[in-house]
Amino acid sequence: KQEVTQIPAALSVPEGENLVLNCSFTDSAIYNLQWFRQDPGKGLTSLLLIQSSQREQTSGRLNASLDKSSGRSTLYIAASQPGDSATYLCASYSGNTPLVFGKGTRLSVIA
Amino acid sequence: NAGVTQTPKFQVLKTGQSMTLQCAQDMNHEYMSWYRQDPGMGLRLIHYSVGAGITDQGEVPNGYNVSRSTTEDFPLRLLSAAPSQTSVYFCATYRQASGEQYFGPGTRLTVT
């Protein structure tokens, strides 16, 4: 059974810092890995999706990497801003059942 | 193009009452799923469907029923609400080929 872990559970950084959020998964036979953002009291917004054949995906200041052999993905946020404050969730997809989610990292960017 | 819609946005029930959470999509995705989100527990899968007429259980199915008579709709029924079902419920769709999921805005349910 796939298990997805995100460490740390919470992170606080000053504005402008580059930061990395970590996601690990136990079963490397994944189809893809997806990163989401969730603002308090809101739904989930998809940020990046990395297919199993890819090593990374980029969107603006966000870069997500995937290393299936080590069971790890990272989300890199460059030049963080207070508007980046949210909970970030990663989820793995194995092609036959819906996503398995980590519990998220709650990010606070302090102005 | 509304994407994934959920109704109601908020609901308060008394223990023992029943209700149906509605989910509809206009993206023609074959797969739909229901999750609940609780503090410290993350998102947990309740039920999912791979197409009209086909449903399966997820991680926490007890106390919930689903059916899928059309591609567009996937309602979640609480037969006899319990305080342990107080949660935020999310409906999602995804296309099997890419696995990318799209979420509705959620329903916040309180059972007293």
Coordinates of C-alpha atoms in Angstrom, one line a residue:
Chain A
K1 CA 0.0 0.0 0.0
Q2 CA 1.4 3.4 -1.0
E3 CA 2.3 5.8 1.7
V4 CA 3.2 9.4 1.1
T5 CA 5.1 11.5 3.7
Q6 CA 5.8 15.2 3.7
I7 CA 8.4 16.7 6.0
P8 CA 8.3 19.2 7.6
A9 CA 4.7 19.6 8.6
A10 CA 5.2 23.3 8.9
L11 CA 7.8 25.8 7.7
S12 CA 8.3 29.5 8.3
V13 CA 10.7 31.6 6.2
P14 CA 11.4 35.2 5.6
E15 CA 10.3 36.8 2.3
G16 CA 12.7 36.4 -0.6
E17 CA 14.2 33.1 0.6
N18 CA 14.4 30.1 -1.7
L19 CA 12.9 27.0 -0.2
V20 CA 12.4 23.3 -0.8
L21 CA 9.4 21.1 0.3
N22 CA 10.0 17.4 0.5
C23 CA 7.7 14.5 -0.4
S24 CA 8.6 10.8 -0.1
F25 CA 6.6 7.7 -1.2
T26 CA 7.1 4.0 -0.4
D27 CA 6.1 2.4 -3.8
S28 CA 8.2 3.6 -6.7
A29 CA 5.8 2.1 -9.3
I30 CA 3.9 5.4 -9.7
Y31 CA 2.4 6.8 -12.8
N32 CA 2.9 10.4 -11.8
L33 CA 3.2 12.7 -8.9
Q34 CA 1.2 15.9 -8.4
W35 CA 1.7 18.9 -6.2
F36 CA -1.2 21.0 -5.0
R37 CA -1.7 24.2 -3.1
Q38 CA -4.5 24.7 -0.6
D39 CA -5.3 28.1 1.0
P40 CA -7.2 28.1 4.4
G41 CA -10.8 27.1 4.0
K42 CA -10.4 26.6 0.2
G43 CA -10.1 23.7 -2.2
L44 CA -7.0 22.3 -3.9
T45 CA -5.3 23.9 -6.8
S46 CA -3.0 21.8 -9.0
L47 CA 0.5 23.3 -9.3
L48 CA 2.6 20.8 -11.1
L49 CA 2.2 17.2 -12.4
I50 CA 5.3 15.1 -13.1
Q51 CA 4.9 12.0 -15.2
S52 CA 6.9 9.0 -14.2
S53 CA 9.1 9.4 -17.3
Q54 CA 10.0 13.0 -16.4
R55 CA 12.6 14.3 -14.0
E56 CA 11.2 17.7 -13.4
Q57 CA 8.5 20.3 -14.2
T58 CA 8.6 24.1 -14.0
S59 CA 6.0 26.7 -13.7
G60 CA 7.1 30.3 -13.0
R61 CA 8.9 30.3 -9.6
L62 CA 8.0 26.7 -8.9
N63 CA 10.1 23.7 -9.9
A64 CA 9.2 20.1 -9.0
S65 CA 11.5 17.2 -9.3
L66 CA 10.9 13.5 -9.2
D67 CA 13.4 10.7 -8.3
K68 CA 11.5 7.4 -8.5
S69 CA 14.4 5.2 -7.6
S70 CA 14.8 7.0 -4.2
G71 CA 11.0 7.5 -3.8
R72 CA 11.3 11.3 -3.5
S73 CA 9.9 14.5 -5.0
T74 CA 10.8 18.1 -4.1
L75 CA 9.0 21.3 -4.7
Y76 CA 11.4 24.3 -5.0
I77 CA 10.0 27.8 -4.6
A78 CA 12.3 30.6 -5.6
A79 CA 12.2 34.1 -4.1
S80 CA 9.3 33.3 -1.8
Q81 CA 6.5 35.9 -1.3
P82 CA 3.9 36.3 1.5
G83 CA 1.3 35.3 -1.2
D84 CA 3.0 31.8 -1.3
S85 CA 1.7 31.1 2.3
A86 CA -0.5 28.1 2.1
T87 CA -0.5 24.3 2.6
Y88 CA 1.3 22.4 -0.1
L89 CA 0.3 18.8 -0.7
C90 CA 1.9 16.1 -2.8
A91 CA 0.0 13.1 -4.1
S92 CA 1.0 10.0 -6.0
Y93 CA -1.0 8.3 -8.7
S94 CA -0.5 4.6 -9.6
G95 CA -2.9 4.4 -12.6
N96 CA -5.6 2.2 -11.1
T97 CA -6.9 4.0 -8.0
P98 CA -7.2 7.7 -7.1
L99 CA -4.4 9.8 -5.6
V100 CA -2.7 9.0 -2.3
F101 CA -1.9 12.2 -0.5
G102 CA 0.7 13.3 2.0
K103 CA -0.5 15.3 5.0
G104 CA 1.0 18.5 3.6
T105 CA 3.5 21.2 4.6
R106 CA 2.1 24.4 6.0
L107 CA 4.2 27.3 4.7
S108 CA 4.3 30.7 6.1
V109 CA 6.3 33.4 4.3
I110 CA 6.9 36.4 6.6
A111 CA 7.2 39.9 5.1
Chain B
N1 CA -17.2 25.4 -18.4
A2 CA -17.7 25.1 -14.6
G3 CA -15.3 22.2 -14.0
V4 CA -16.2 20.4 -10.8
T5 CA -19.1 21.8 -8.7
Q6 CA -20.2 20.7 -5.3
T7 CA -23.4 21.5 -3.3
P8 CA -24.1 22.5 -0.7
K9 CA -21.1 24.6 0.5
F10 CA -22.0 24.2 4.1
Q11 CA -24.3 21.9 6.0
V12 CA -25.2 21.2 9.6
L13 CA -26.9 17.9 10.5
K14 CA -28.1 16.3 13.6
T15 CA -26.9 12.8 14.5
G16 CA -29.0 10.2 12.7
Q17 CA -30.1 12.5 9.8
S18 CA -29.4 11.5 6.3
M19 CA -28.3 13.7 3.4
T20 CA -26.7 13.7 -0.1
L21 CA -23.7 15.7 -1.1
Q22 CA -23.8 16.5 -4.7
C23 CA -20.9 16.5 -7.2
A24 CA -21.1 17.3 -10.9
Q25 CA -18.5 17.7 -13.6
D26 CA -18.6 19.0 -17.2
M27 CA -15.1 17.8 -18.2
N28 CA -16.3 14.4 -19.5
H29 CA -13.7 12.7 -17.2
E30 CA -14.4 9.0 -16.7
Y31 CA -13.0 8.9 -13.1
M32 CA -14.6 10.6 -10.1
S33 CA -13.8 10.3 -6.4
W34 CA -14.7 11.6 -3.0
Y35 CA -12.3 12.5 -0.2
R36 CA -12.7 13.8 3.3
Q37 CA -10.2 16.1 4.9
D38 CA -9.7 16.3 8.6
P39 CA -7.1 18.2 10.7
G40 CA -3.9 16.2 11.0
M41 CA -5.2 13.4 8.8
G42 CA -4.8 14.8 5.3
L43 CA -7.1 13.8 2.5
R44 CA -8.5 10.3 2.7
L45 CA -10.4 8.5 -0.1
I46 CA -14.0 7.5 0.6
H47 CA -15.3 6.0 -2.6
Y48 CA -14.4 6.3 -6.3
S49 CA -15.8 5.5 -9.7
V50 CA -14.1 4.6 -12.9
G51 CA -17.2 5.1 -15.0
A52 CA -21.0 5.1 -15.0
G53 CA -22.3 2.1 -13.2
I54 CA -19.0 1.3 -11.6
T55 CA -18.0 2.3 -8.0
D56 CA -15.4 1.0 -5.5
Q57 CA -14.4 1.6 -1.9
G58 CA -11.5 3.7 -0.8
E59 CA -9.8 3.9 2.6
V60 CA -12.7 5.1 4.7
P61 CA -16.0 4.0 3.1
N62 CA -18.0 3.1 6.2
G63 CA -21.2 5.2 6.7
Y64 CA -21.2 6.4 3.1
N65 CA -22.9 5.2 -0.1
V66 CA -22.3 6.2 -3.7
S67 CA -23.8 5.5 -7.1
R68 CA -22.8 6.7 -10.6
S69 CA -25.7 6.6 -13.1
T70 CA -24.2 9.3 -15.4
T71 CA -20.7 10.4 -16.3
E72 CA -21.4 13.9 -15.0
D73 CA -22.8 13.2 -11.5
F74 CA -21.4 11.3 -8.4
P75 CA -23.4 11.9 -5.3
L76 CA -22.3 10.9 -1.8
R77 CA -24.9 9.7 0.6
L78 CA -24.7 9.8 4.4
L79 CA -27.3 7.3 5.6
S80 CA -27.2 8.1 9.3
A81 CA -24.9 11.0 10.1
A82 CA -22.5 10.7 13.1
P83 CA -20.3 13.3 14.7
S84 CA -17.3 11.5 13.4
Q85 CA -18.4 12.5 9.9
T86 CA -17.8 16.1 10.7
S87 CA -15.3 17.0 8.0
V88 CA -14.7 18.8 4.7
Y89 CA -15.6 16.7 1.7
F90 CA -14.0 17.1 -1.7
C91 CA -15.1 15.7 -4.9
A92 CA -12.5 15.2 -7.7
T93 CA -12.3 14.1 -11.3
Y94 CA -9.4 12.7 -13.2
R95 CA -8.6 11.4 -16.6
Q96 CA -7.0 8.0 -16.4
A97 CA -4.5 8.7 -19.2
S98 CA -2.8 11.6 -17.4
G99 CA -3.9 11.1 -13.8
E100 CA -4.2 14.8 -13.3
Q101 CA -6.9 15.5 -10.8
Y102 CA -9.3 18.5 -10.6
F103 CA -11.0 19.3 -7.3
G104 CA -14.3 20.9 -6.4
P105 CA -14.5 23.7 -3.8
G106 CA -15.6 21.3 -1.0
T107 CA -18.5 20.9 1.3
R108 CA -18.0 21.7 5.0
L109 CA -20.3 19.3 7.0
T110 CA -20.9 19.6 10.8
V111 CA -22.8 16.8 12.6
T112 CA -24.0 17.7 16.1

